Amino acid sequence: MPARQLPVQVRAKCSHLMLADPSFDEPAPVEMLIGADIFPQVWKNKCSSLGPGFPSVYSSVFGWVLIGPVQEHPDIGAQAMLVSLVSSMESIIERFWKVEEPEAAPPQFSEDGLCEELFNSEMRKDQAHQPSTYDG
């Protein structure tokens, strides 16, 4: 049933068991498919784990059956690669403030900007470009 040859460690872990398929670790087509409706009738209520990275074994009327995933290399434990990028505290804080700094307010939102806007909207120039006065 497996798509490729299983590691020899899997066979070694099962050497003491009477297996339903003695050539379980070799790639081959499925010989028999048992549905969930039949499984309880062939299962003998015994199961055991072969350890981390190995499938579990279940006792059946046909012999022991392996069920579950197999790690490619079960003897190899978890691997980790630690990477550390050290930036200066100064550059980290500088980046923080660039992100957190609000954009400058448009000029019309300041008091000077409001005065200038009001002046420009109210002032009129005559032909000599002199400010005109209003009697109003």
MMTF fields as JSON, N, C-alpha, C and O atoms, coordinates in Angstrom:
{
  "mmtfVersion": "1.0.0",
  "mmtfProducer": "UNKNOWN",
  "numBonds": 543,
  "numAtoms": 544,
  "numGroups": 136,
  "numChains": 1,
  "numModels": 1,
  "chainsPerModel": [1],
  "groupsPerChain": [136],
  "chainIdList": ["A"],
  "bondAtomList": [4, 2, 8, 6, 12, 10, 16, 14, 20, 18, 24, 22, 28, 26, 32, 30, 36, 34, 40, 38, 44, 42, 48, 46, 52, 50, 56, 54, 60, 58, 64, 62, 68, 66, 72, 70, 76, 74, 80, 78, 84, 82, 88, 86, 92, 90, 96, 94, 100, 98, 104, 102, 108, 106, 112, 110, 116, 114, 120, 118, 124, 122, 128, 126, 132, 130, 136, 134, 140, 138, 144, 142, 148, 146, 152, 150, 156, 154, 160, 158, 164, 162, 168, 166, 172, 170, 176, 174, 180, 178, 184, 182, 188, 186, 192, 190, 196, 194, 200, 198, 204, 202, 208, 206, 212, 210, 216, 214, 220, 218, 224, 222, 228, 226, 232, 230, 236, 234, 240, 238, 244, 242, 248, 246, 252, 250, 256, 254, 260, 258, 264, 262, 268, 266, 272, 270, 276, 274, 280, 278, 284, 282, 288, 286, 292, 290, 296, 294, 300, 298, 304, 302, 308, 306, 312, 310, 316, 314, 320, 318, 324, 322, 328, 326, 332, 330, 336, 334, 340, 338, 344, 342, 348, 346, 352, 350, 356, 354, 360, 358, 364, 362, 368, 366, 372, 370, 376, 374, 380, 378, 384, 382, 388, 386, 392, 390, 396, 394, 400, 398, 404, 402, 408, 406, 412, 410, 416, 414, 420, 418, 424, 422, 428, 426, 432, 430, 436, 434, 440, 438, 444, 442, 448, 446, 452, 450, 456, 454, 460, 458, 464, 462, 468, 466, 472, 470, 476, 474, 480, 478, 484, 482, 488, 486, 492, 490, 496, 494, 500, 498, 504, 502, 508, 506, 512, 510, 516, 514, 520, 518, 524, 522, 528, 526, 532, 530, 536, 534, 540, 538],
  "bondOrderList": [1, 1, 1, 1, 1, 1, 1, 1, 1, 1, 1, 1, 1, 1, 1, 1, 1, 1, 1, 1, 1, 1, 1, 1, 1, 1, 1, 1, 1, 1, 1, 1, 1, 1, 1, 1, 1, 1, 1, 1, 1, 1, 1, 1, 1, 1, 1, 1, 1, 1, 1, 1, 1, 1, 1, 1, 1, 1, 1, 1, 1, 1, 1, 1, 1, 1, 1, 1, 1, 1, 1, 1, 1, 1, 1, 1, 1, 1, 1, 1, 1, 1, 1, 1, 1, 1, 1, 1, 1, 1, 1, 1, 1, 1, 1, 1, 1, 1, 1, 1, 1, 1, 1, 1, 1, 1, 1, 1, 1, 1, 1, 1, 1, 1, 1, 1, 1, 1, 1, 1, 1, 1, 1, 1, 1, 1, 1, 1, 1, 1, 1, 1, 1, 1, 1],
  "groupList": [{"groupName": "MET", "atomNameList": ["N", "CA", "C", "O"], "elementList": ["N", "C", "C", "O"], "formalChargeList": [0, 0, 0, 0], "bondAtomList": [1, 0, 2, 1, 3, 2], "bondOrderList": [1, 1, 2], "singleLetterCode": "M", "chemCompType": "L-PEPTIDE LINKING"}, {"groupName": "PRO", "atomNameList": ["N", "CA", "C", "O"], "elementList": ["N", "C", "C", "O"], "formalChargeList": [0, 0, 0, 0], "bondAtomList": [1, 0, 2, 1, 3, 2], "bondOrderList": [1, 1, 2], "singleLetterCode": "P", "chemCompType": "L-PEPTIDE LINKING"}, {"groupName": "ALA", "atomNameList": ["N", "CA", "C", "O"], "elementList": ["N", "C", "C", "O"], "formalChargeList": [0, 0, 0, 0], "bondAtomList": [1, 0, 2, 1, 3, 2], "bondOrderList": [1, 1, 2], "singleLetterCode": "A", "chemCompType": "L-PEPTIDE LINKING"}, {"groupName": "ARG", "atomNameList": ["N", "CA", "C", "O"], "elementList": ["N", "C", "C", "O"], "formalChargeList": [0, 0, 0, 0], "bondAtomList": [1, 0, 2, 1, 3, 2], "bondOrderList": [1, 1, 2], "singleLetterCode": "R", "chemCompType": "L-PEPTIDE LINKING"}, {"groupName": "GLN", "atomNameList": ["N", "CA", "C", "O"], "elementList": ["N", "C", "C", "O"], "formalChargeList": [0, 0, 0, 0], "bondAtomList": [1, 0, 2, 1, 3, 2], "bondOrderList": [1, 1, 2], "singleLetterCode": "Q", "chemCompType": "L-PEPTIDE LINKING"}, {"groupName": "LEU", "atomNameList": ["N", "CA", "C", "O"], "elementList": ["N", "C", "C", "O"], "formalChargeList": [0, 0, 0, 0], "bondAtomList": [1, 0, 2, 1, 3, 2], "bondOrderList": [1, 1, 2], "singleLetterCode": "L", "chemCompType": "L-PEPTIDE LINKING"}, {"groupName": "VAL", "atomNameList": ["N", "CA", "C", "O"], "elementList": ["N", "C", "C", "O"], "formalChargeList": [0, 0, 0, 0], "bondAtomList": [1, 0, 2, 1, 3, 2], "bondOrderList": [1, 1, 2], "singleLetterCode": "V", "chemCompType": "L-PEPTIDE LINKING"}, {"groupName": "LYS", "atomNameList": ["N", "CA", "C", "O"], "elementList": ["N", "C", "C", "O"], "formalChargeList": [0, 0, 0, 0], "bondAtomList": [1, 0, 2, 1, 3, 2], "bondOrderList": [1, 1, 2], "singleLetterCode": "K", "chemCompType": "L-PEPTIDE LINKING"}, {"groupName": "CYS", "atomNameList": ["N", "CA", "C", "O"], "elementList": ["N", "C", "C", "O"], "formalChargeList": [0, 0, 0, 0], "bondAtomList": [1, 0, 2, 1, 3, 2], "bondOrderList": [1, 1, 2], "singleLetterCode": "C", "chemCompType": "L-PEPTIDE LINKING"}, {"groupName": "SER", "atomNameList": ["N", "CA", "C", "O"], "elementList": ["N", "C", "C", "O"], "formalChargeList": [0, 0, 0, 0], "bondAtomList": [1, 0, 2, 1, 3, 2], "bondOrderList": [1, 1, 2], "singleLetterCode": "S", "chemCompType": "L-PEPTIDE LINKING"}, {"groupName": "HIS", "atomNameList": ["N", "CA", "C", "O"], "elementList": ["N", "C", "C", "O"], "formalChargeList": [0, 0, 0, 0], "bondAtomList": [1, 0, 2, 1, 3, 2], "bondOrderList": [1, 1, 2], "singleLetterCode": "H", "chemCompType": "L-PEPTIDE LINKING"}, {"groupName": "ASP", "atomNameList": ["N", "CA", "C", "O"], "elementList": ["N", "C", "C", "O"], "formalChargeList": [0, 0, 0, 0], "bondAtomList": [1, 0, 2, 1, 3, 2], "bondOrderList": [1, 1, 2], "singleLetterCode": "D", "chemCompType": "L-PEPTIDE LINKING"}, {"groupName": "PHE", "atomNameList": ["N", "CA", "C", "O"], "elementList": ["N", "C", "C", "O"], "formalChargeList": [0, 0, 0, 0], "bondAtomList": [1, 0, 2, 1, 3, 2], "bondOrderList": [1, 1, 2], "singleLetterCode": "F", "chemCompType": "L-PEPTIDE LINKING"}, {"groupName": "GLU", "atomNameList": ["N", "CA", "C", "O"], "elementList": ["N", "C", "C", "O"], "formalChargeList": [0, 0, 0, 0], "bondAtomList": [1, 0, 2, 1, 3, 2], "bondOrderList": [1, 1, 2], "singleLetterCode": "E", "chemCompType": "L-PEPTIDE LINKING"}, {"groupName": "ILE", "atomNameList": ["N", "CA", "C", "O"], "elementList": ["N", "C", "C", "O"], "formalChargeList": [0, 0, 0, 0], "bondAtomList": [1, 0, 2, 1, 3, 2], "bondOrderList": [1, 1, 2], "singleLetterCode": "I", "chemCompType": "L-PEPTIDE LINKING"}, {"groupName": "GLY", "atomNameList": ["N", "CA", "C", "O"], "elementList": ["N", "C", "C", "O"], "formalChargeList": [0, 0, 0, 0], "bondAtomList": [1, 0, 2, 1, 3, 2], "bondOrderList": [1, 1, 2], "singleLetterCode": "G", "chemCompType": "PEPTIDE LINKING"}, {"groupName": "TRP", "atomNameList": ["N", "CA", "C", "O"], "elementList": ["N", "C", "C", "O"], "formalChargeList": [0, 0, 0, 0], "bondAtomList": [1, 0, 2, 1, 3, 2], "bondOrderList": [1, 1, 2], "singleLetterCode": "W", "chemCompType": "L-PEPTIDE LINKING"}, {"groupName": "ASN", "atomNameList": ["N", "CA", "C", "O"], "elementList": ["N", "C", "C", "O"], "formalChargeList": [0, 0, 0, 0], "bondAtomList": [1, 0, 2, 1, 3, 2], "bondOrderList": [1, 1, 2], "singleLetterCode": "N", "chemCompType": "L-PEPTIDE LINKING"}, {"groupName": "TYR", "atomNameList": ["N", "CA", "C", "O"], "elementList": ["N", "C", "C", "O"], "formalChargeList": [0, 0, 0, 0], "bondAtomList": [1, 0, 2, 1, 3, 2], "bondOrderList": [1, 1, 2], "singleLetterCode": "Y", "chemCompType": "L-PEPTIDE LINKING"}, {"groupName": "THR", "atomNameList": ["N", "CA", "C", "O"], "elementList": ["N", "C", "C", "O"], "formalChargeList": [0, 0, 0, 0], "bondAtomList": [1, 0, 2, 1, 3, 2], "bondOrderList": [1, 1, 2], "singleLetterCode": "T", "chemCompType": "L-PEPTIDE LINKING"}],
  "groupTypeList": [0, 1, 2, 3, 4, 5, 1, 6, 4, 6, 3, 2, 7, 8, 9, 10, 5, 0, 5, 2, 11, 1, 9, 12, 11, 13, 1, 2, 1, 6, 13, 0, 5, 14, 15, 2, 11, 14, 12, 1, 4, 6, 16, 7, 17, 7, 8, 9, 9, 5, 15, 1, 15, 12, 1, 9, 6, 18, 9, 9, 6, 12, 15, 16, 6, 5, 14, 15, 1, 6, 4, 13, 10, 1, 11, 14, 15, 2, 4, 2, 0, 5, 6, 9, 5, 6, 9, 9, 0, 13, 9, 14, 14, 13, 3, 12, 16, 7, 6, 13, 13, 1, 13, 2, 2, 1, 1, 4, 12, 9, 13, 11, 15, 5, 8, 13, 13, 5, 12, 17, 9, 13, 0, 3, 7, 11, 4, 2, 10, 4, 1, 9, 19, 18, 11, 15],
  "groupIdList": [1, 2, 3, 4, 5, 6, 7, 8, 9, 10, 11, 12, 13, 14, 15, 16, 17, 18, 19, 20, 21, 22, 23, 24, 25, 26, 27, 28, 29, 30, 31, 32, 33, 34, 35, 36, 37, 38, 39, 40, 41, 42, 43, 44, 45, 46, 47, 48, 49, 50, 51, 52, 53, 54, 55, 56, 57, 58, 59, 60, 61, 62, 63, 64, 65, 66, 67, 68, 69, 70, 71, 72, 73, 74, 75, 76, 77, 78, 79, 80, 81, 82, 83, 84, 85, 86, 87, 88, 89, 90, 91, 92, 93, 94, 95, 96, 97, 98, 99, 100, 101, 102, 103, 104, 105, 106, 107, 108, 109, 110, 111, 112, 113, 114, 115, 116, 117, 118, 119, 120, 121, 122, 123, 124, 125, 126, 127, 128, 129, 130, 131, 132, 133, 134, 135, 136],
  "secStructList": [7, 7, 1, 1, 7, 7, 7, 2, 2, 2, 2, 2, 2, 6, 6, 6, 1, 7, 5, 1, 7, 6, 6, 6, 6, 1, 7, 7, 7, 7, 7, 7, 7, 7, 7, 6, 6, 6, 2, 2, 2, 2, 3, 3, 3, 3, 3, 3, 3, 7, 7, 6, 6, 1, 7, 3, 3, 3, 3, 3, 6, 6, 3, 3, 3, 3, 3, 1, 7, 7, 7, 1, 1, 6, 6, 1, 7, 7, 7, 7, 7, 7, 7, 7, 7, 7, 7, 7, 2, 2, 2, 2, 2, 2, 2, 2, 2, 2, 2, 2, 1, 7, 7, 7, 7, 7, 4, 4, 4, 1, 2, 2, 2, 2, 2, 2, 2, 2, 2, 2, 2, 2, 7, 7, 5, 7, 6, 6, 1, 7, 5, 7, 7, 7, 7, 7],
  "xCoordList": [0.803, 0.0, 0.844, 0.411, 2.028, 2.748, 3.163, 3.393, 3.255, 3.649, 5.122, 5.52, 5.931, 7.351, 7.786, 7.09, 8.924, 9.466, 9.571, 10.095, 9.073, 9.157, 10.557, 11.245, 10.992, 12.311, 12.418, 11.426, 13.614, 13.823, 13.505, 13.205, 13.563, 13.258, 11.812, 11.514, 10.917, 9.508, 9.378, 8.706, 10.009, 9.957, 10.601, 10.087, 11.705, 12.391, 11.491, 11.499, 10.723, 9.822, 8.68, 8.098, 8.355, 7.232, 7.683, 6.843, 8.96, 9.479, 8.884, 8.857, 8.418, 7.863, 6.37, 5.779, 5.758, 4.311, 3.987, 4.737, 2.864, 2.333, 1.477, 0.344, 2.034, 1.378, 0.369, 0.544, -0.684, -1.682, -1.07, -1.457, -0.127, 0.555, 2.058, 2.625, 2.717, 4.149, 5.001, 6.114, 4.503, 5.263, 4.634, 4.552, 4.198, 3.499, 4.35, 3.81, 5.663, 6.542, 6.961, 7.707, 6.493, 6.842, 5.687, 4.525, 5.99, 4.924, 4.143, 4.733, 2.829, 1.961, 0.547, 0.213, -0.283, -1.68, -2.436, -2.021, -3.532, -4.369, -4.999, -5.573, -4.893, -5.463, -6.879, -7.714, -7.156, -8.479, -8.731, -7.859, -9.921, -10.297, -11.453, -12.503, -11.253, -12.284, -12.955, -12.284, -14.265, -15.02, -15.214, -14.968, -15.655, -15.88, -16.98, -17.003, -17.89, -18.961, -18.446, -19.035, -17.364, -16.801, -15.654, -15.406, -14.962, -13.762, -13.983, -13.153, -15.06, -15.247, -15.373, -15.071, -15.815, -15.975, -14.645, -14.503, -13.675, -12.383, -11.329, -10.288, -11.577, -10.62, -10.751, -11.865, -9.633, -9.638, -9.433, -9.064, -9.662, -9.555, -8.169, -8.041, -7.143, -5.778, -5.045, -5.117, -4.349, -3.536, -2.314, -2.286, -1.324, -0.075, 0.617, 0.476, 1.358, 2.127, 3.543, 4.119, 4.095, 5.48, 6.45, 7.665, 5.929, 6.769, 6.579, 5.909, 7.171, 7.046, 7.61, 8.696, 6.879, 7.322, 6.96, 7.246, 6.333, 5.945, 4.43, 3.784, 3.852, 2.403, 2.04, 2.915, 0.764, 0.273, -0.061, -0.327, -0.048, -0.418, -1.706, -1.898, -2.581, -3.879, -4.019, -3.688, -4.511, -4.721, -6.053, -7.069, -6.029, -7.252, -7.328, -6.392, -8.448, -8.595, -7.622, -7.378, -7.064, -6.109, -4.662, -3.763, -4.441, -3.103, -2.973, -3.947, -1.787, -1.57, -1.526, -0.928, -2.173, -2.272, -1.653, -1.9, -0.851, -0.261, -1.167, -1.6, -1.448, -2.289, -1.644, -1.33, -1.456, -0.938, 0.237, 0.756, 0.653, 1.761, 3.111, 3.276, 4.067, 5.442, 6.341, 6.285, 7.164, 8.132, 9.19, 9.531, 9.705, 10.73, 11.96, 12.505, 12.395, 13.564, 13.191, 13.481, 12.555, 12.055, 13.144, 12.854, 14.392, 15.456, 15.938, 16.591, 15.615, 16.042, 14.99, 13.822, 15.406, 14.49, 14.178, 14.569, 13.485, 13.132, 14.399, 15.364, 14.368, 15.503, 15.048, 13.909, 15.948, 15.627, 16.819, 17.974, 16.512, 17.559, 17.213, 16.179, 18.09, 17.851, 18.586, 19.771, 17.878, 18.463, 18.205, 17.09, 19.23, 19.088, 19.644, 20.779, 18.847, 19.271, 19.342, 18.325, 20.537, 20.722, 20.79, 21.712, 19.822, 19.815, 20.116, 19.833, 20.68, 20.97, 19.656, 18.679, 19.659, 18.465, 18.07, 16.886, 19.064, 18.796, 17.998, 17.035, 18.39, 17.673, 16.276, 15.352, 16.113, 14.786, 13.855, 12.712, 14.344, 13.511, 13.219, 12.11, 14.202, 13.998, 12.904, 12.039, 12.945, 11.898, 10.54, 9.535, 10.514, 9.263, 8.654, 7.462, 9.466, 8.932, 8.508, 7.565, 9.17, 8.742, 7.359, 6.522, 7.133, 5.833, 4.762, 3.64, 5.107, 4.129, 3.884, 2.864, 4.783, 4.66, 3.473, 3.406, 2.537, 1.404, 1.877, 2.878, 1.147, 1.479, 1.257, 0.428, 2.001, 1.843, 0.441, -0.095, -0.133, -1.477, -1.416, -0.453, -2.42, -2.458, -2.429, -2.919, -1.855, -1.715, -3.034, -3.05, -4.13, -5.403, -5.923, -6.888, -5.294, -5.736, -5.049, -5.455, -4.029, -3.358, -4.029, -4.774, -3.757, -4.355, -3.861, -4.635, -2.57, -2.024, -2.647, -2.945, -2.838, -3.421, -4.847, -5.25, -5.628, -7.012, -7.051, -7.877, -6.149, -6.099, -5.742, -6.35, -4.751, -4.329, -5.449, -5.668, -6.142, -7.251, -8.358, -8.913, -8.679, -9.703, -9.262, -10.058, -8.005, -7.471, -7.57, -8.034, -7.136, -7.161, -8.58, -8.806, -9.533, -10.908, -11.602, -12.514, -11.195, -11.843, -11.157, -11.809, -9.886, -9.148, -9.368, -9.399, -9.52, -9.659, -8.638, -8.371, -8.08, -7.091, -7.704, -8.456, -7.37, -7.856, -6.9, -6.024, -7.07, -6.259, -4.792, -3.94, -4.473, -3.078, -2.515, -1.41, -3.273, -2.905, -2.711, -1.876, -3.507, -3.508, -4.732, -5.796, -4.58, -5.767, -6.868, -6.615, -8.078, -9.227, -9.775, -9.633, -10.378, -11.011, -12.504, -13.04, -13.138, -14.585, -15.211, -14.644, -16.384, -17.092, -18.016, -18.744, -17.986, -18.945, -18.944, -19.831],
  "yCoordList": [-1.202, 0.0, 1.264, 2.26, 1.288, 2.565, 2.946, 2.083, 4.248, 4.731, 4.449, 4.303, 4.373, 4.035, 3.155, 3.047, 2.546, 1.645, 2.368, 3.479, 1.734, 2.326, 2.133, 1.187, 3.0, 2.837, 1.494, 0.979, 0.942, -0.373, -0.331, -1.369, 0.835, 0.935, 0.542, 0.035, 0.772, 0.417, -1.096, -1.607, -1.816, -3.285, -3.803, -4.738, -3.214, -3.656, -3.491, -4.341, -2.417, -2.182, -3.197, -3.43, -3.81, -4.755, -6.212, -7.099, -6.482, -7.845, -8.866, -10.054, -8.455, -9.379, -9.646, -10.425, -9.017, -9.141, -10.052, -10.111, -10.759, -11.548, -10.587, -10.277, -10.12, -9.083, -9.66, -10.77, -8.898, -9.307, -9.317, -10.135, -8.428, -8.352, -8.369, -7.35, -9.52, -9.617, -8.671, -8.323, -8.258, -7.339, -5.938, -5.259, -5.53, -4.258, -3.043, -1.99, -3.183, -2.033, -1.832, -0.9, -2.692, -2.593, -1.956, -2.261, -1.077, -0.47, -1.54, -2.401, -1.478, -2.447, -1.878, -0.992, -2.382, -1.923, -2.428, -3.389, -1.774, -2.169, -3.515, -3.7, -4.454, -5.792, -5.89, -6.603, -5.171, -5.244, -3.931, -3.425, -3.395, -2.157, -2.468, -2.944, -2.195, -2.497, -1.193, -0.236, -1.156, 0.041, 0.16, -0.784, 1.33, 1.585, 0.689, 0.43, 0.213, -0.663, -2.061, -2.739, -2.502, -3.839, -3.794, -4.777, -2.675, -2.578, -3.056, -3.814, -2.654, -3.123, -4.645, -5.214, -5.299, -6.755, -7.492, -8.624, -6.863, -7.533, -7.058, -7.7, -5.965, -5.428, -6.17, -6.423, -6.522, -7.285, -6.414, -6.932, -5.123, -4.184, -4.101, -3.737, -4.428, -4.273, -3.335, -3.482, -2.384, -1.503, -1.072, -1.141, -0.635, -0.227, 0.795, 0.777, 1.675, 2.656, 2.132, 1.559, 2.33, 1.933, 3.054, 2.879, 4.186, 5.307, 6.507, 6.422, 7.626, 8.843, 8.651, 8.097, 9.104, 8.982, 7.661, 7.45, 6.767, 5.459, 5.316, 5.992, 4.442, 4.226, 3.431, 2.902, 3.355, 2.502, 1.144, 1.031, 0.108, -1.233, -1.649, -1.402, -2.286, -2.725, -4.215, -4.697, -4.94, -6.374, -6.608, -5.998, -7.497, -7.822, -9.332, -10.058, -9.792, -11.228, -11.69, -12.889, -10.763, -11.102, -11.072, -11.571, -10.5, -10.277, -8.799, -8.051, -8.382, -6.984, -6.109, -6.474, -4.943, -4.003, -2.671, -2.198, -2.082, -0.773, 0.314, 0.249, 1.312, 2.424, 3.72, 3.878, 4.631, 5.945, 6.363, 5.573, 7.61, 8.136, 7.619, 7.218, 7.641, 7.242, 8.415, 8.922, 8.841, 9.891, 9.308, 8.129, 10.148, 9.699, 9.171, 8.131, 9.882, 9.478, 9.578, 10.594, 8.551, 8.645, 8.818, 9.303, 8.437, 8.569, 10.006, 10.36, 10.821, 12.214, 13.0, 13.033, 13.624, 14.412, 15.739, 15.996, 16.544, 17.867, 18.674, 18.605, 19.423, 20.266, 21.713, 22.036, 22.567, 23.988, 24.785, 24.396, 25.894, 26.803, 28.165, 28.753, 28.648, 29.929, 31.012, 30.884, 32.062, 33.19, 34.429, 34.659, 35.207, 36.428, 37.588, 37.545, 38.604, 39.817, 40.902, 41.292, 41.381, 42.376, 43.754, 44.05, 44.575, 45.96, 46.819, 46.437, 47.954, 48.832, 49.352, 49.555, 49.556, 50.059, 51.414, 51.732, 52.198, 53.52, 53.418, 54.16, 52.501, 52.372, 51.802, 52.155, 50.93, 50.372, 51.475, 51.576, 52.296, 53.379, 54.409, 54.938, 54.694, 55.641, 55.15, 55.924, 53.862, 53.288, 53.366, 53.672, 53.086, 53.144, 54.541, 54.682, 55.568, 56.923, 57.343, 58.123, 56.855, 57.165, 56.591, 57.225, 55.392, 54.75, 55.437, 55.64, 55.791, 56.351, 57.846, 58.358, 58.551, 59.998, 60.317, 59.823, 61.136, 61.484, 62.413, 63.117, 62.396, 63.283, 64.73, 65.011, 65.63, 67.051, 67.508, 67.121, 68.334, 68.837, 69.811, 70.568, 69.803, 70.769, 72.189, 72.416, 73.154, 74.526, 75.143, 75.914, 74.828, 75.458, 74.986, 75.55, 73.951, 73.475, 74.209, 74.061, 74.986, 75.744, 77.112, 77.534, 77.796, 79.12, 80.101, 80.9, 80.036, 80.911, 80.582, 81.481, 79.328, 78.916, 79.395, 79.812, 79.341, 79.821, 81.324, 81.809, 82.063, 83.519, 83.841, 84.713, 83.13, 83.382, 83.049, 83.779, 81.979, 81.585, 82.638, 82.99, 83.139, 84.172, 85.458, 86.085, 85.855, 87.054, 86.933, 87.857, 85.796, 85.602, 85.598, 86.053, 85.093, 85.045, 86.406, 86.685, 87.255, 88.549, 89.701, 90.704, 89.594, 90.703, 90.771, 89.752, 91.993, 92.209, 93.262, 94.189, 93.123, 94.1, 94.893, 94.36, 96.164, 96.976, 96.815, 95.951, 97.653, 97.508, 97.793, 97.27, 98.595, 98.903, 97.864, 98.016, 96.832, 95.749, 96.241, 95.731, 97.246, 97.749, 97.172, 97.04, 96.837, 96.326, 97.374, 98.552, 96.933, 97.831, 97.803, 96.804, 98.857, 98.878, 98.795, 99.221, 98.264, 98.113, 99.055, 99.322, 99.552, 100.437, 99.633, 100.196, 98.421, 97.592, 97.204, 96.468],
  "zCoordList": [0.0, 0.0, 0.0, -0.58, 0.616, 0.598, -0.815, -1.662, -1.057, -2.379, -2.654, -3.81, -1.602, -1.768, -0.597, 0.412, -0.754, 0.269, 1.617, 1.694, 2.663, 3.996, 4.569, 4.187, 5.47, 6.089, 6.819, 7.333, 6.857, 7.49, 8.98, 9.572, 9.592, 11.019, 11.314, 12.395, 10.359, 10.563, 10.65, 11.545, 9.733, 9.763, 11.048, 11.661, 11.456, 12.675, 13.9, 14.79, 13.952, 15.087, 15.134, 16.193, 13.97, 13.89, 13.854, 13.702, 13.986, 13.78, 14.746, 14.425, 15.89, 16.882, 16.677, 17.425, 15.683, 15.471, 14.292, 13.318, 14.388, 13.278, 12.449, 12.815, 11.33, 10.535, 9.546, 9.043, 9.274, 8.289, 6.894, 6.06, 6.63, 5.336, 5.593, 5.987, 5.373, 5.654, 4.795, 5.189, 3.649, 2.794, 2.82, 1.796, 4.001, 4.17, 3.799, 3.46, 3.861, 3.657, 2.208, 1.906, 1.305, -0.112, -0.884, -0.614, -1.84, -2.639, -3.407, -4.059, -3.325, -4.009, -4.048, -3.261, -4.958, -4.982, -3.748, -3.101, -3.443, -2.313, -2.629, -3.702, -1.698, -1.901, -1.356, -1.913, -0.262, 0.343, 1.081, 1.787, 0.91, 1.576, 2.507, 2.074, 3.789, 4.784, 5.185, 5.573, 5.091, 5.448, 6.949, 7.7, 7.371, 8.794, 9.359, 10.562, 8.509, 8.993, 9.335, 10.177, 8.703, 8.94, 9.949, 10.646, 10.032, 10.869, 12.31, 12.813, 12.997, 14.38, 14.496, 15.545, 13.43, 13.483, 13.313, 13.776, 12.656, 12.455, 13.457, 13.601, 14.138, 15.103, 16.422, 16.879, 17.04, 18.286, 19.531, 20.585, 19.428, 20.547, 21.174, 22.343, 20.423, 20.919, 19.973, 18.753, 20.543, 19.717, 20.514, 21.743, 19.786, 20.421, 19.529, 18.307, 20.16, 19.403, 19.23, 20.154, 18.05, 17.802, 18.173, 18.075, 18.592, 19.003, 18.099, 17.07, 18.485, 17.68, 16.276, 16.108, 15.284, 13.897, 13.251, 12.073, 14.003, 13.474, 13.546, 14.348, 12.715, 12.792, 14.045, 14.731, 14.328, 15.409, 14.819, 13.622, 15.657, 15.191, 15.886, 17.077, 15.118, 15.613, 15.349, 14.266, 16.344, 16.189, 15.478, 15.813, 14.497, 13.761, 13.574, 13.908, 13.037, 12.778, 11.698, 11.568, 10.923, 9.865, 10.362, 9.686, 11.518, 12.051, 12.393, 12.307, 12.775, 13.133, 11.882, 10.87, 11.976, 10.863, 11.306, 12.415, 10.427, 10.718, 10.163, 9.013, 10.989, 10.563, 11.041, 12.22, 10.111, 10.481, 9.62, 8.831, 9.778, 8.967, 9.445, 10.597, 8.527, 8.829, 8.464, 7.344, 9.407, 9.084, 8.173, 8.266, 7.29, 6.343, 7.072, 6.702, 8.1, 8.886, 10.361, 10.992, 10.931, 12.302, 13.357, 14.451, 13.062, 14.059, 14.198, 15.18, 13.217, 13.264, 14.029, 13.641, 15.106, 15.919, 15.251, 14.112, 15.97, 15.454, 15.207, 15.968, 14.15, 13.82, 13.867, 13.529, 14.287, 14.344, 13.847, 14.023, 13.231, 12.806, 13.391, 13.072, 14.244, 14.883, 14.118, 13.814, 13.817, 13.107, 13.948, 14.415, 14.129, 14.907, 14.103, 13.628, 13.96, 13.278, 14.337, 14.911, 14.59, 15.638, 14.992, 14.233, 15.296, 14.841, 16.055, 17.19, 15.806, 16.936, 17.508, 16.787, 18.797, 19.469, 18.89, 18.777, 18.527, 17.963, 16.668, 16.475, 15.773, 14.5, 14.704, 13.972, 15.686, 15.965, 16.463, 16.017, 17.382, 17.916, 16.833, 16.76, 15.999, 14.899, 13.954, 13.544, 13.611, 12.75, 13.427, 12.786, 14.739, 15.488, 15.393, 15.12, 15.618, 15.596, 14.198, 14.058, 13.168, 11.798, 11.533, 10.89, 12.033, 11.831, 12.673, 12.211, 13.9, 14.829, 14.638, 15.099, 13.979, 13.804, 12.899, 11.774, 13.377, 12.506, 11.389, 11.523, 10.308, 9.195, 9.63, 10.496, 9.023, 9.349, 8.962, 7.923, 9.815, 9.536, 8.365, 8.243, 7.511, 6.413, 6.985, 8.091, 6.237, 6.756, 7.202, 8.161, 6.538, 6.889, 8.247, 8.762, 8.843, 10.145, 11.297, 12.449, 11.006, 12.071, 12.201, 11.317, 13.313, 13.525, 12.467, 11.942, 12.16, 11.115, 9.766, 8.979, 9.504, 8.233, 8.085, 6.999, 9.173, 9.126, 8.875, 8.102, 9.535, 9.32, 7.875, 7.254, 7.348, 5.97, 4.995, 4.028, 5.236, 4.363, 4.398, 3.357, 5.584, 5.72, 5.021, 4.322, 5.203, 4.552, 3.035, 2.367, 2.487, 1.034, 0.481, -0.641, 1.247, 0.739, 0.844, 0.065, 1.785, 1.998, 1.27, 0.98, 0.971, 0.385, -1.118, -1.808, -1.606, -3.041, -3.43, -2.666, -4.593, -5.071, -6.218, -7.033, -6.261, -7.382, -8.553, -8.534, -9.575, -10.785, -10.537, -11.256, -9.555, -9.234, -8.271, -7.749, -8.048, -7.134, -5.706, -4.96, -5.347, -3.979, -3.279, -3.883, -2.026, -1.323, -1.283, -1.027, -1.537, -1.481, -0.066, 0.639, 0.338, 1.65, 1.453, 0.43, 2.404, 2.345, 3.355, 4.415, 3.012, 3.927, 4.829, 5.646, 4.689, 5.267, 6.618, 7.05]
}
